[in-house]
Amino acid sequence: MSTSALLLLIAAMAVLGYWLGKHRSLALVGGGRGIRQLHSLPGYYGLLTALWCALPCLAILLVWLAGQESVITTLVLRGLGTAATSEHASSGLLMNNIRNVAAGVIPADGVSPQVQAGAAEYLRLRSISAMAISGVILALGLAALFWVRARIAPQLRARNAVEAIAEKLLLACSTLAVFVTLGIVLSVAYESIRFFHSVPVHDFLFGIEWSPQTRMRDDQIGSSGSFGAVPLFLGTAMISGIAMLVAVPVGLFSAIYLSEYANRRFRSVAKPLLEILAGIPTVVYGFFAALTVGPILRGFGESVGLEVASESALAAGLVMGIMIIPFVSSLADDMITAVPQSLRDGAYALGATRSETIKQVVLRAALPGIVGGVLLAVSRAIGETMIVVMAAGLAANMTANPLDAVTTVTVQIVTLLTGDQEFDSPKTLAAFALGLVLFLVTLSLNVFALYIVRKYREQYE
Amino acid sequence: MSAESTAIPVPVLPVSAACKTVGSVAVADPLISARDVNVYYGEKRAIMDVNIDIARNQVLAMIGPSGCGKSTFLRCLNRMNDTIEGARVTGLISMEGSDIYDKRKDVVQLRARIGMVFQKPNPFPKTIYENVAYGPRIHGLAADRVELDEIVTTSLRRAGLWDEVKDRLNNPGTGLSGGQQQRLCIARTIAVNPEVILMDEPCSALDPIATARIEDLIDELRASYAIVIVTHSMQQAARVSQRTAYFHLGDLIEVGETDRIFTNPRHKLTEDYITGRFG
Ligand SMILES: Nc1ncnc2c1ncn2[C@@H]1O[C@H](COP(=O)(O)OP(=O)(O)OP(=O)(O)O)[C@@H](O)[C@H]1O
Ligand SMILES: [Mg+2]
């Protein structure tokens, strides 16, 4: 049976369990009239039965899904003997061939007899395994059903049990996100450590030359590669800086205008329009930057005698800034509108003008939220990829001139991981190291934002 | 206080014959006079042809059932209604002989002369010191830091808060208790040295002890300021005020000496309200 069929089977047994449990509990007290003798409502007995039936089955199914492939692989390889593996470069390669043949991706007549035999064995084992798990699940499910049904008694605290199970399920869901994050971080960290075995941390963090081309084979001619990431950090910082120079003033001032000065009609038109900016796909911003803003900047540069690269940090930064405006403005707008009217009234009543009130009272009170929004925007700018890929170029220039082409951490991750890759080369592993740096920077930005927010938070009831 | 206020008494503005308010609307040498004042929120008329004078060094209490327009009228006096979209004021309100709604009048200067304390304490998210220093700063009342310190200290003293906060002037004002916050707001208002203080239910968020302190304070402040207070507590009106105005559904029904209003109301509606048959 396929996995989806197994899931259906489990669901069917759970429904049966609900029905059985509910009716059993009612039967025990002589029908609906005796319902008050039950500790819990009949539905809870049904739910309890269903859960006790479905959860163990699901657990078994998960274990099986996770483990069957490796067990079958071991068995197939053992059946073929060690002779087979020595012929192929590795047992992994052999197993890949076997799987492809078994799946029909590679025609069976073009491969060695060993692979054919392996494929046949593989298919046989798989069908045995599928039958076995179907049998186990059916047996386990039914056994659980009848076991719980037999234990149902009017005093059984079905509601409490169900609620305890529900709580555990919620807990599991909430820890899932934590574990996934942890898993990602650990795997990135692990690969980074492998990278740092071939390239010292110091060279990576402080080296000023980035040219990640390495030889893939011994007979290939090529440089040994150098992995000094400073040009990337500089490029990232410069583009994000330009973006923030655009986004923070424009976003903040538009938020102030919209929340403090604009009349309702203007606001009801302008605010959605501003938020549409956030809905434009980044790739569209990317070609806007590359095809429109870049040439305009270059043309303008020529007319005043400046040399502007066709792919420049300035073009990417400007467009990224435009993209980020709605993040800053909508968060700032929310925070400004959340400042109680009574604070404004207090300032007005003292004779403060509107701009004094906004500068010294409203913005002051909204500061934590605004800082949070800006930091959020910064981490978005740092992580943004598409615009820079298209508009800032790939050249890892060590430059502070925004008119030059630069490259960023994210762009390099993309280029390192696209195309033919060898998974063990420092070139590929460098992507993980860059990813780790990116992650650490974003994390500290967020921690910092939270710290500021907590420091300035004022309680308005 | 400006020199002119003491020189010639301000003449009493005539009250139109159509005014149906019972009692003595006008006073001699009024600080503020309101004549035929109407307030509209959009189409809705919230205040109807109100005539009243506000005397110097006196507490005027405004009472009346909820929604009768007390806050609305109070906010006319320092033009806080300007900040409400759709609010419109007609009629004449003059302070020492000049129309406060005059187009050429600067609302900022007006509000420096007429301070306001709100129902809920609303200290700024700044330190205690900065809360009090805010008004003097924006009006340029202090030439240097020493003078500013002096203003802050005196204002806190007069608001009866000095002893409680003198050691923590740099702590946030929002960290004080509700009663302390309200006294901080009063200190903040006194710091700009106004001539009138408007108070909109200043004690409604406070416990009886804090309320008693504020009432004592109002009584002391009366020596230097004209005070208008909106209150829902008849006892409070009787305790702190010298004159009382009773509003009903946007009309000013009756005005008079507080003792007289509470012992011998002339209008049926006033009598019903203060004897608890209404609201
Ligand atoms: N901003 C506003 N927009 C529209 N109508 C308003 C506004 N503020 C007050 N009103 C209306 O004006 C009338 C008077 O309101 P006001 O707040 O002055 O009453 P109040 O006497 O202060 O009441 P309370 O004792 O409950 O504070 C009410 O009918 C109210 O609904
Ligand atoms: Mg009110």
Tab-separated table of C-alpha atoms in Angstrom, chain A residues 49-441:
chain	number	residue	atom	x	y	z
A	49	THR	CA	-10.409	5.968	21.335
A	50	ALA	CA	-9.646	7.554	17.987
A	51	LEU	CA	-6.467	9.216	19.276
A	52	TRP	CA	-5.210	6.070	20.955
A	53	CYS	CA	-5.738	4.245	17.699
A	54	ALA	CA	-4.325	6.824	15.282
A	55	LEU	CA	-1.319	8.209	17.161
A	56	PRO	CA	0.624	4.923	17.598
A	57	CYS	CA	-0.112	4.002	14.002
A	58	LEU	CA	1.178	7.325	12.781
A	59	ALA	CA	4.290	6.966	14.920
A	60	ILE	CA	5.006	3.509	13.457
A	61	LEU	CA	4.409	4.834	9.974
A	62	LEU	CA	6.872	7.681	10.507
A	63	VAL	CA	9.558	5.360	11.821
A	64	TRP	CA	9.001	3.084	8.861
A	65	LEU	CA	9.195	5.923	6.358
A	66	ALA	CA	12.406	7.144	7.896
A	67	GLY	CA	14.087	3.759	8.197
A	68	GLN	CA	13.002	1.527	5.365
A	69	GLU	CA	15.267	2.893	2.676
A	70	SER	CA	18.471	2.357	4.584
A	71	VAL	CA	17.457	-1.109	5.719
A	72	ILE	CA	16.586	-2.147	2.175
A	73	THR	CA	19.815	-0.646	0.832
A	74	THR	CA	21.874	-2.620	3.312
A	75	LEU	CA	20.059	-5.826	2.439
A	76	VAL	CA	20.428	-5.340	-1.319
A	77	LEU	CA	24.119	-4.548	-1.090
A	78	ARG	CA	24.762	-7.476	1.203
A	79	GLY	CA	22.938	-9.741	-1.264
A	80	LEU	CA	25.154	-8.589	-4.107
A	81	GLY	CA	28.333	-9.206	-2.138
A	82	THR	CA	31.364	-6.990	-1.844
A	83	ALA	CA	32.573	-7.825	-5.325
A	84	ALA	CA	29.921	-5.629	-6.796
A	85	THR	CA	30.956	-2.534	-4.881
A	86	SER	CA	34.573	-2.729	-5.832
A	87	GLU	CA	33.630	-2.634	-9.474
A	88	HIS	CA	31.746	0.571	-9.048
A	89	ALA	CA	33.336	3.632	-7.607
A	90	SER	CA	31.269	3.399	-4.480
A	91	SER	CA	28.290	1.575	-3.105
A	92	GLY	CA	26.364	4.848	-3.243
A	93	LEU	CA	26.771	5.038	-6.995
A	94	LEU	CA	25.749	1.406	-7.406
A	95	MET	CA	22.659	1.916	-5.286
A	96	ASN	CA	21.755	4.964	-7.337
A	97	ASN	CA	21.879	2.889	-10.504
A	98	ILE	CA	19.814	0.180	-8.896
A	99	ARG	CA	17.193	2.651	-7.774
A	100	ASN	CA	17.029	4.275	-11.164
A	101	VAL	CA	16.555	0.926	-12.868
A	102	ALA	CA	13.941	-0.091	-10.338
A	103	ALA	CA	12.071	3.148	-10.886
A	104	GLY	CA	12.261	2.684	-14.659
A	105	VAL	CA	14.299	5.858	-15.165
A	106	ILE	CA	17.109	3.879	-16.800
A	107	PRO	CA	16.143	1.028	-19.169
A	108	ALA	CA	17.055	-2.339	-17.616
A	109	ASP	CA	18.739	-3.819	-20.702
A	110	GLY	CA	21.549	-1.287	-20.808
A	111	VAL	CA	23.065	-2.075	-17.408
A	112	SER	CA	25.254	-4.782	-15.926
A	113	PRO	CA	23.608	-7.996	-14.718
A	114	GLN	CA	24.575	-7.117	-11.186
A	115	VAL	CA	22.542	-3.968	-11.313
A	116	GLN	CA	19.650	-5.862	-12.853
A	117	ALA	CA	19.768	-8.418	-10.061
A	118	GLY	CA	20.006	-5.670	-7.516
A	119	ALA	CA	17.017	-3.896	-8.972
A	120	ALA	CA	14.917	-7.028	-8.870
A	121	GLU	CA	15.923	-7.649	-5.275
A	122	TYR	CA	15.245	-4.007	-4.420
A	123	LEU	CA	11.729	-4.164	-5.833
A	124	ARG	CA	11.025	-7.427	-4.043
A	125	LEU	CA	12.153	-6.062	-0.705
A	126	ARG	CA	10.167	-2.917	-1.171
A	127	SER	CA	6.948	-4.788	-1.789
A	128	ILE	CA	7.564	-7.007	1.226
A	129	SER	CA	8.215	-3.962	3.334
A	130	ALA	CA	5.038	-2.259	2.135
A	131	MET	CA	2.938	-5.303	2.872
A	132	ALA	CA	4.494	-5.715	6.270
A	133	ILE	CA	3.811	-2.154	7.314
A	134	SER	CA	0.216	-2.356	6.106
A	135	GLY	CA	-0.289	-5.475	8.144
A	136	VAL	CA	1.378	-4.016	11.212
A	137	ILE	CA	-0.649	-0.820	11.062
A	138	LEU	CA	-3.932	-2.583	10.553
A	139	ALA	CA	-3.224	-5.002	13.397
A	140	LEU	CA	-1.941	-2.308	15.737
A	141	GLY	CA	-4.848	0.030	14.961
A	142	LEU	CA	-7.510	-2.600	15.499
A	143	ALA	CA	-5.837	-3.913	18.629
A	144	ALA	CA	-5.698	-0.384	20.044
A	145	LEU	CA	-9.342	0.185	19.175
A	146	PHE	CA	-10.561	-2.819	21.025
A	147	TRP	CA	-8.152	-2.413	23.894
A	148	VAL	CA	-9.368	1.129	24.581
A	149	ARG	CA	-12.978	0.195	23.982
A	150	ALA	CA	-12.705	-2.522	26.589
A	151	ARG	CA	-11.288	-0.070	29.098
A	152	ILE	CA	-14.015	2.523	28.691
A	153	ALA	CA	-15.932	2.900	31.923
A	154	PRO	CA	-18.230	5.666	33.152
A	155	GLN	CA	-15.560	6.795	35.632
A	156	LEU	CA	-12.853	7.009	32.959
A	157	ARG	CA	-11.737	10.633	32.758
A	158	ALA	CA	-11.850	10.820	29.004
A	159	ARG	CA	-11.992	14.628	28.820
A	160	ASN	CA	-8.898	15.098	30.925
A	161	ALA	CA	-7.042	12.485	28.907
A	162	VAL	CA	-8.035	14.028	25.593
A	163	GLU	CA	-7.056	17.479	26.785
A	164	ALA	CA	-3.701	16.213	27.994
A	165	ILE	CA	-3.070	14.670	24.578
A	166	ALA	CA	-4.169	17.862	22.832
A	167	GLU	CA	-1.761	19.853	24.950
A	168	LYS	CA	1.099	17.536	24.006
A	169	LEU	CA	0.213	17.909	20.334
A	170	LEU	CA	0.259	21.694	20.606
A	171	LEU	CA	3.582	21.513	22.384
A	172	ALA	CA	4.953	19.312	19.620
A	173	CYS	CA	3.881	21.801	16.969
A	174	SER	CA	5.403	24.725	18.781
A	175	THR	CA	8.715	22.961	19.303
A	176	LEU	CA	8.771	21.843	15.685
A	177	ALA	CA	9.664	25.341	14.479
A	178	VAL	CA	12.391	25.583	17.093
A	179	PHE	CA	13.884	22.258	16.088
A	180	VAL	CA	13.739	23.028	12.386
A	181	THR	CA	15.547	26.303	12.981
A	182	LEU	CA	18.074	24.556	15.167
A	183	GLY	CA	18.552	21.887	12.519
A	184	ILE	CA	19.168	24.437	9.794
A	185	VAL	CA	21.607	26.370	11.937
A	186	LEU	CA	23.477	23.216	12.924
A	187	SER	CA	23.771	21.953	9.368
A	188	VAL	CA	24.967	25.333	8.138
A	189	ALA	CA	27.407	25.513	11.021
A	190	TYR	CA	28.639	21.990	10.316
A	191	GLU	CA	29.353	22.708	6.666
A	192	SER	CA	30.980	25.985	7.625
A	193	ILE	CA	33.320	24.178	9.977
A	194	ARG	CA	34.309	21.891	7.116
A	195	PHE	CA	34.961	25.001	5.071
A	196	PHE	CA	37.104	26.470	7.791
A	197	HIS	CA	39.232	23.325	7.747
A	198	SER	CA	40.473	24.281	4.300
A	199	VAL	CA	40.290	28.048	4.666
A	200	PRO	CA	41.228	29.585	8.012
A	201	VAL	CA	38.516	31.662	9.689
A	202	HIS	CA	40.871	34.580	9.832
A	203	ASP	CA	41.488	34.544	6.071
A	204	PHE	CA	37.783	34.312	5.426
A	205	LEU	CA	36.702	37.121	7.717
A	206	PHE	CA	39.523	39.556	7.067
A	207	GLY	CA	40.874	38.607	3.654
A	208	ILE	CA	40.348	41.256	1.039
A	209	GLU	CA	40.407	39.144	-2.078
A	210	TRP	CA	37.476	37.061	-3.198
A	211	SER	CA	37.912	34.731	-6.149
A	212	PRO	CA	36.367	31.405	-5.299
A	213	GLN	CA	37.382	29.539	-8.464
A	214	THR	CA	39.175	26.349	-7.464
A	215	ARG	CA	40.321	23.392	-9.431
A	216	MET	CA	37.734	20.705	-9.530
A	217	ARG	CA	40.108	17.992	-10.768
A	218	ASP	CA	43.808	17.568	-10.343
A	219	ASP	CA	44.531	17.862	-14.022
A	220	GLN	CA	42.571	21.072	-14.325
A	221	ILE	CA	44.348	24.372	-14.571
A	222	GLY	CA	43.023	27.017	-12.222
A	223	SER	CA	43.812	29.169	-9.315
A	224	SER	CA	43.665	27.768	-5.854
A	225	GLY	CA	40.954	30.290	-5.015
A	226	SER	CA	40.982	32.898	-2.345
A	227	PHE	CA	38.162	33.373	0.085
A	228	GLY	CA	38.554	36.763	1.651
A	229	ALA	CA	34.969	37.855	2.258
A	230	VAL	CA	35.592	41.490	3.136
A	231	PRO	CA	34.663	42.741	-0.374
A	232	LEU	CA	31.337	40.948	-0.015
A	233	PHE	CA	30.699	42.397	3.418
A	234	LEU	CA	31.579	45.823	2.130
A	235	GLY	CA	29.312	45.427	-0.872
A	236	THR	CA	26.457	44.225	1.298
A	237	ALA	CA	26.952	47.044	3.759
A	238	MET	CA	27.132	49.636	1.018
A	239	ILE	CA	24.017	48.482	-0.802
A	240	SER	CA	22.061	48.106	2.434
A	241	GLY	CA	23.314	51.492	3.550
A	242	ILE	CA	22.150	53.163	0.349
A	243	ALA	CA	18.839	51.342	0.633
A	244	MET	CA	18.355	52.559	4.189
A	245	LEU	CA	19.305	56.093	3.206
A	246	VAL	CA	16.377	55.970	0.820
A	247	ALA	CA	13.934	53.933	2.842
A	248	VAL	CA	14.244	55.394	6.337
A	249	PRO	CA	13.602	59.071	5.581
A	250	VAL	CA	11.030	58.463	2.900
A	251	GLY	CA	9.265	55.733	4.857
A	252	LEU	CA	9.333	57.610	8.135
A	253	PHE	CA	8.249	60.935	6.685
A	254	SER	CA	5.477	59.390	4.663
A	255	ALA	CA	4.288	57.589	7.787
A	256	ILE	CA	4.319	60.877	9.686
A	257	TYR	CA	2.450	62.653	6.927
A	258	LEU	CA	-0.099	59.897	6.542
A	259	SER	CA	-0.803	59.512	10.231
A	260	GLU	CA	-0.545	63.106	11.422
A	261	TYR	CA	-1.293	65.471	8.552
A	262	ALA	CA	-3.151	63.727	5.750
A	263	ASN	CA	-6.906	63.918	5.621
A	264	ARG	CA	-8.889	60.743	5.502
A	265	ARG	CA	-9.378	60.788	1.727
A	266	PHE	CA	-5.716	61.121	0.908
A	267	ARG	CA	-4.823	58.504	3.462
A	268	SER	CA	-7.307	55.993	2.140
A	269	VAL	CA	-5.734	56.265	-1.308
A	270	ALA	CA	-2.086	56.656	-0.440
A	271	LYS	CA	-1.719	53.962	2.162
A	272	PRO	CA	-2.855	51.044	-0.022
A	273	LEU	CA	-0.762	52.385	-2.884
A	274	LEU	CA	2.270	52.444	-0.661
A	275	GLU	CA	1.589	48.927	0.438
A	276	ILE	CA	1.362	47.760	-3.155
A	277	LEU	CA	5.096	48.483	-3.310
A	278	ALA	CA	5.557	45.613	-0.889
A	279	GLY	CA	3.628	43.295	-3.149
A	280	ILE	CA	5.799	43.761	-6.224
A	281	PRO	CA	7.963	40.655	-6.753
A	282	THR	CA	11.633	41.348	-6.118
A	283	VAL	CA	12.559	40.090	-9.551
A	284	VAL	CA	10.500	42.907	-11.038
A	285	TYR	CA	12.411	45.383	-8.907
A	286	GLY	CA	15.529	43.610	-10.155
A	287	PHE	CA	14.959	44.283	-13.782
A	288	PHE	CA	13.690	47.747	-13.023
A	289	ALA	CA	17.044	48.366	-11.376
A	290	ALA	CA	19.080	46.709	-14.105
A	291	LEU	CA	17.232	47.966	-17.159
A	292	THR	CA	15.907	51.342	-16.072
A	293	VAL	CA	17.711	52.804	-13.102
A	294	GLY	CA	21.165	51.521	-14.044
A	295	PRO	CA	21.194	53.053	-17.544
A	296	ILE	CA	19.658	56.284	-16.273
A	297	LEU	CA	22.388	56.598	-13.652
A	298	ARG	CA	25.047	55.825	-16.217
A	299	GLY	CA	23.651	58.356	-18.654
A	300	PHE	CA	23.441	60.950	-15.933
A	301	GLY	CA	26.975	60.123	-14.832
A	302	GLU	CA	28.265	60.581	-18.360
A	303	SER	CA	26.597	63.932	-18.708
A	304	VAL	CA	28.346	65.242	-15.595
A	305	GLY	CA	31.611	63.518	-16.380
A	306	LEU	CA	31.424	60.697	-13.840
A	307	GLU	CA	32.130	57.138	-14.703
A	308	VAL	CA	29.265	54.948	-13.597
A	309	ALA	CA	29.402	51.215	-14.105
A	310	SER	CA	26.327	49.843	-15.824
A	311	GLU	CA	25.883	47.590	-12.845
A	312	SER	CA	26.381	49.782	-9.833
A	313	ALA	CA	25.846	49.587	-6.111
A	314	LEU	CA	23.920	52.810	-6.352
A	315	ALA	CA	21.305	51.454	-8.742
A	316	ALA	CA	20.766	48.335	-6.659
A	317	GLY	CA	20.686	50.288	-3.416
A	318	LEU	CA	18.241	52.889	-4.671
A	319	VAL	CA	15.799	50.315	-5.947
A	320	MET	CA	16.154	48.204	-2.849
A	321	GLY	CA	15.438	51.293	-0.812
A	322	ILE	CA	12.235	51.840	-2.753
A	323	MET	CA	11.294	48.256	-2.137
A	324	ILE	CA	11.806	48.635	1.591
A	325	ILE	CA	9.883	51.909	1.985
A	326	PRO	CA	6.573	50.188	2.752
A	327	PHE	CA	8.175	48.082	5.497
A	328	VAL	CA	9.434	51.144	7.278
A	329	SER	CA	6.369	53.250	6.614
A	330	SER	CA	3.685	50.776	7.530
A	331	LEU	CA	5.420	49.783	10.749
A	332	ALA	CA	6.149	53.377	11.653
A	333	ASP	CA	2.586	54.314	10.766
A	334	ASP	CA	1.228	51.597	13.032
A	335	MET	CA	3.412	52.743	15.896
A	336	ILE	CA	2.534	56.410	15.397
A	337	THR	CA	-1.185	55.700	15.236
A	338	ALA	CA	-0.849	53.572	18.350
A	339	VAL	CA	0.421	56.568	20.338
A	340	PRO	CA	-2.583	57.569	22.432
A	341	GLN	CA	-4.370	60.744	21.410
A	342	SER	CA	-4.173	61.864	25.031
A	343	LEU	CA	-0.413	62.370	24.675
A	344	ARG	CA	-0.916	64.621	21.670
A	345	ASP	CA	-3.635	66.509	23.524
A	346	GLY	CA	-1.279	66.954	26.448
A	347	ALA	CA	1.331	68.575	24.237
A	348	TYR	CA	-1.176	70.715	22.349
A	349	ALA	CA	-2.662	71.914	25.624
A	350	LEU	CA	0.768	73.143	26.654
A	351	GLY	CA	0.901	75.231	23.522
A	352	ALA	CA	3.094	72.936	21.469
A	353	THR	CA	2.762	73.272	17.724
A	354	ARG	CA	1.950	70.317	15.589
A	355	SER	CA	5.537	69.728	14.550
A	356	GLU	CA	6.802	70.098	18.123
A	357	THR	CA	4.221	67.608	19.251
A	358	ILE	CA	5.213	65.141	16.559
A	359	LYS	CA	8.955	65.527	17.019
A	360	GLN	CA	9.123	65.578	20.781
A	361	VAL	CA	6.151	63.566	21.940
A	362	VAL	CA	4.696	61.329	19.250
A	363	LEU	CA	7.942	60.157	17.679
A	364	ARG	CA	9.481	59.777	21.089
A	365	ALA	CA	6.665	57.504	22.178
A	366	ALA	CA	6.693	55.590	18.910
A	367	LEU	CA	10.462	55.233	18.875
A	368	PRO	CA	10.711	51.572	19.891
A	369	GLY	CA	8.390	50.479	17.159
A	370	ILE	CA	10.129	52.645	14.609
A	371	VAL	CA	13.543	51.340	15.563
A	372	GLY	CA	12.173	47.831	15.357
A	373	GLY	CA	10.785	48.505	11.896
A	374	VAL	CA	14.054	49.998	10.695
A	375	LEU	CA	16.106	47.090	11.986
A	376	LEU	CA	13.687	44.704	10.365
A	377	ALA	CA	14.154	46.588	7.144
A	378	VAL	CA	17.937	46.410	7.542
A	379	SER	CA	17.900	42.666	7.930
A	380	ARG	CA	15.682	42.433	4.899
A	381	ALA	CA	18.062	44.580	2.923
A	382	ILE	CA	20.997	42.429	3.934
A	383	GLY	CA	19.206	39.259	2.955
A	384	GLU	CA	17.773	40.598	-0.305
A	385	THR	CA	19.159	38.736	-3.299
A	386	MET	CA	17.286	39.217	-6.508
A	387	ILE	CA	17.790	42.946	-6.986
A	388	VAL	CA	21.506	42.737	-6.325
A	389	VAL	CA	21.977	39.721	-8.557
A	390	MET	CA	20.441	41.633	-11.404
A	391	ALA	CA	21.656	45.141	-10.767
A	392	ALA	CA	24.844	45.141	-8.736
A	393	GLY	CA	26.948	42.686	-10.651
A	394	LEU	CA	29.222	39.865	-9.583
A	395	ALA	CA	32.529	41.626	-9.370
A	396	ALA	CA	33.942	41.391	-5.887
A	397	ASN	CA	35.476	44.838	-5.956
A	398	MET	CA	37.071	46.215	-2.865
A	399	THR	CA	35.641	49.673	-3.246
A	400	ALA	CA	33.850	52.394	-1.364
A	401	ASN	CA	32.598	54.029	-4.529
A	402	PRO	CA	28.864	53.465	-4.951
A	403	LEU	CA	29.179	54.000	-8.694
A	404	ASP	CA	31.222	50.809	-9.098
A	405	ALA	CA	29.923	47.321	-9.478
A	406	VAL	CA	30.017	45.422	-6.214
A	407	THR	CA	28.721	42.106	-5.054
A	408	THR	CA	27.041	40.948	-1.890
A	409	VAL	CA	27.010	37.949	0.376
A	410	THR	CA	23.699	36.699	-0.954
A	411	VAL	CA	24.710	37.074	-4.594
A	412	GLN	CA	27.854	35.078	-3.970
A	413	ILE	CA	25.888	32.332	-2.246
A	414	VAL	CA	23.738	32.091	-5.325
A	415	THR	CA	26.645	31.983	-7.743
A	416	LEU	CA	28.574	29.510	-5.601
A	417	LEU	CA	25.684	27.082	-5.571
A	418	THR	CA	24.412	27.339	-9.132
A	419	GLY	CA	25.858	25.313	-11.957
A	420	ASP	CA	27.909	22.120	-11.646
A	421	GLN	CA	29.191	21.737	-8.175
A	422	GLU	CA	31.411	19.425	-6.290
A	423	PHE	CA	30.010	19.211	-2.836
A	424	ASP	CA	33.290	18.918	-1.019
A	425	SER	CA	35.195	21.758	-2.602
A	426	PRO	CA	35.850	24.867	-0.544
A	427	LYS	CA	34.061	26.789	-3.252
A	428	THR	CA	30.742	25.158	-2.431
A	429	LEU	CA	31.341	25.067	1.287
A	430	ALA	CA	32.102	28.778	1.236
A	431	ALA	CA	28.408	29.335	0.579
A	432	PHE	CA	27.621	27.821	3.957
A	433	ALA	CA	30.150	29.990	5.698
A	434	LEU	CA	28.631	33.046	4.065
A	435	GLY	CA	25.188	31.826	5.051
A	436	LEU	CA	26.343	31.445	8.627
A	437	VAL	CA	27.677	34.986	8.708
A	438	LEU	CA	24.425	36.258	7.233
A	439	PHE	CA	22.444	34.372	9.820
A	440	LEU	CA	24.555	35.637	12.703
A	441	VAL	CA	24.248	39.236	11.550
